Amino acid sequence: MSDVEIHQIPALRSPVMVIAFSGWNDAGEAATGAASHLLASWTDSSTDVVPELIAELAQRTDSGYVFGGLASSRADVVQFALRGDGNIAGQGKAGGVFHGGLSGVAFDAEVPLISRVTQGCVPIAPVHTVTACEGHLVTHLDGEPALVVLVRDLQIDLATPQPALAKVRATLVGLAQARDASIKRTGEFDDAVLVRHIIGLDPGRQAVAIAQAVEVGMQLTFCQRNATAARADLMRIGAEIREALEPEEMTAELAGALNTDTDNQPHPARRMAGAIYVSCAGRGGPHFGSPSAELNIVRRALGDVPLVGFFAGGEIAHQDLYGYTGVLTVFTA
């Protein structure tokens, strides 16, 4: 990686590195090779290769897991890098304000954490298999022209273009690799599903263009944002994390203590040291019905643990770039 900036935080007991970099080289690989997990904020979302770079970065960590999001701004997106003291291998020599690349924090295996993805969309049509495609263009689903399938699934008539296009604009696409078998015909998506926009229709080829390169054999279903489903799924992942961190067996007294904070502090048995929540800029208060509603759901699920986060133009988890999701990561004591 070029322009690698690493700044050690001596106040933290476990090894942590704050990094900012752009591009790739051997020094960058050395800087992240010892990391178990990486919190990353990507500042340049305009490049088409961001998903590939996220996957490559994840492969340079011991766990193969990256979480975070794409920075979102009404103006230029920039990042700040601190100049190190020259004692860390692979360290760059420049500090200041940078355009492009990413910044983040690398954690080693001594920093335990639990991370979950919460989806915000539900399928509105049957699951299809991509049987022919070219890059971002889906030409056939289940052996039929993709545009014919879309028209049937959305129950629209292209002869009346204004209402038809309005419905297409409100529709998204859920994608998953065939091996994941993770798109449900009814109900909600799991974290193996990537939601992408429909970016165009090709009547001449009877094809549908989407904001993701596709492959033959992938699962595809048309979907829409749904506030009720988003709220329920956020509550679900909060409950999963809480259940994972509470004792398997507990007395009635302990169960009551876990539900009531003492001096605004969570009970020690919960073992939560803090949390980071990254949410899509398309969610937030308007989608959930009131300001801070999303964070209030997280708070009810986890209790009064230290919580920070940001709204993103795309959310990062595992080795993938998501959309219209939230990524909740809890650090454990």
Coordinates of N, CA and C in Angstrom, one line a residue, residues 48-49 51-52 130 132-139 173 175 196-200 207-215 220:
D48 N -15.1 1.6 -9.2 CA -15.8 0.4 -9.4 C -15.2 -0.8 -8.7
V49 N -13.9 -0.7 -8.3 CA -13.2 -1.8 -7.7 C -13.2 -1.9 -6.2
P51 N -15.5 -3.1 -4.1 CA -15.8 -4.5 -3.5 C -14.6 -5.4 -3.7
E52 N -13.8 -5.3 -4.8 CA -12.7 -6.2 -4.9 C -11.6 -5.8 -3.9
V130 N -29.9 -16.7 -12.2 CA -29.4 -16.0 -13.4 C -28.8 -17.1 -14.4
A132 N -28.2 -16.3 -17.8 CA -27.3 -15.6 -18.8 C -27.1 -14.2 -18.4
C133 N -25.9 -13.7 -18.6 CA -25.6 -12.4 -18.2 C -24.3 -11.9 -18.8
E134 N -24.1 -10.6 -18.8 CA -22.8 -10.0 -19.4 C -22.5 -8.8 -18.4
G135 N -21.5 -9.1 -17.6 CA -21.1 -8.0 -16.6 C -22.2 -7.6 -15.7
H136 N -22.7 -6.4 -15.8 CA -23.7 -5.9 -15.0 C -25.1 -6.1 -15.6
L137 N -25.2 -6.7 -16.8 CA -26.4 -6.9 -17.5 C -26.9 -8.3 -17.3
V138 N -28.1 -8.4 -16.7 CA -28.8 -9.7 -16.6 C -29.7 -9.9 -17.8
T139 N -29.4 -10.9 -18.6 CA -30.1 -11.1 -19.9 C -31.2 -12.1 -19.7
V173 N -32.6 -5.1 -6.1 CA -32.3 -6.5 -6.4 C -31.5 -7.1 -5.3
L175 N -29.1 -10.2 -4.3 CA -28.2 -11.2 -5.0 C -27.5 -12.1 -4.0
R196 N -28.7 -4.4 -4.4 CA -28.2 -3.5 -5.3 C -29.3 -2.8 -6.1
H197 N -29.0 -1.6 -6.7 CA -30.0 -0.9 -7.4 C -30.2 -1.4 -8.8
I198 N -31.3 -1.2 -9.4 CA -31.6 -1.4 -10.8 C -31.1 -0.1 -11.5
I199 N -30.2 -0.2 -12.4 CA -29.6 1.0 -13.0 C -30.1 1.2 -14.5
G200 N -30.8 0.3 -15.0 CA -31.3 0.5 -16.4 C -32.1 -0.7 -16.9
A207 N -33.3 -7.1 -21.3 CA -32.4 -7.3 -20.2 C -32.5 -6.2 -19.1
V208 N -32.0 -6.5 -18.0 CA -32.0 -5.6 -16.8 C -30.6 -5.4 -16.3
A209 N -30.2 -4.1 -16.2 CA -28.9 -3.7 -15.7 C -28.9 -3.4 -14.2
I210 N -28.0 -3.9 -13.5 CA -28.0 -3.7 -12.0 C -26.6 -3.2 -11.6
A211 N -26.5 -2.6 -10.4 CA -25.2 -2.1 -10.0 C -24.4 -3.1 -9.3
Q212 N -24.1 -4.2 -10.0 CA -23.2 -5.3 -9.5 C -23.0 -6.2 -10.7
A213 N -21.7 -6.6 -10.8 CA -21.4 -7.6 -11.8 C -22.0 -8.9 -11.3
V214 N -22.6 -9.6 -12.2 CA -23.3 -10.9 -11.9 C -22.7 -12.1 -12.6
E215 N -23.0 -13.3 -12.1 CA -22.5 -14.5 -12.7 C -23.6 -15.5 -12.9
L220 N -31.3 -14.4 -7.6 CA -31.7 -13.0 -7.8 C -33.2 -12.9 -7.4

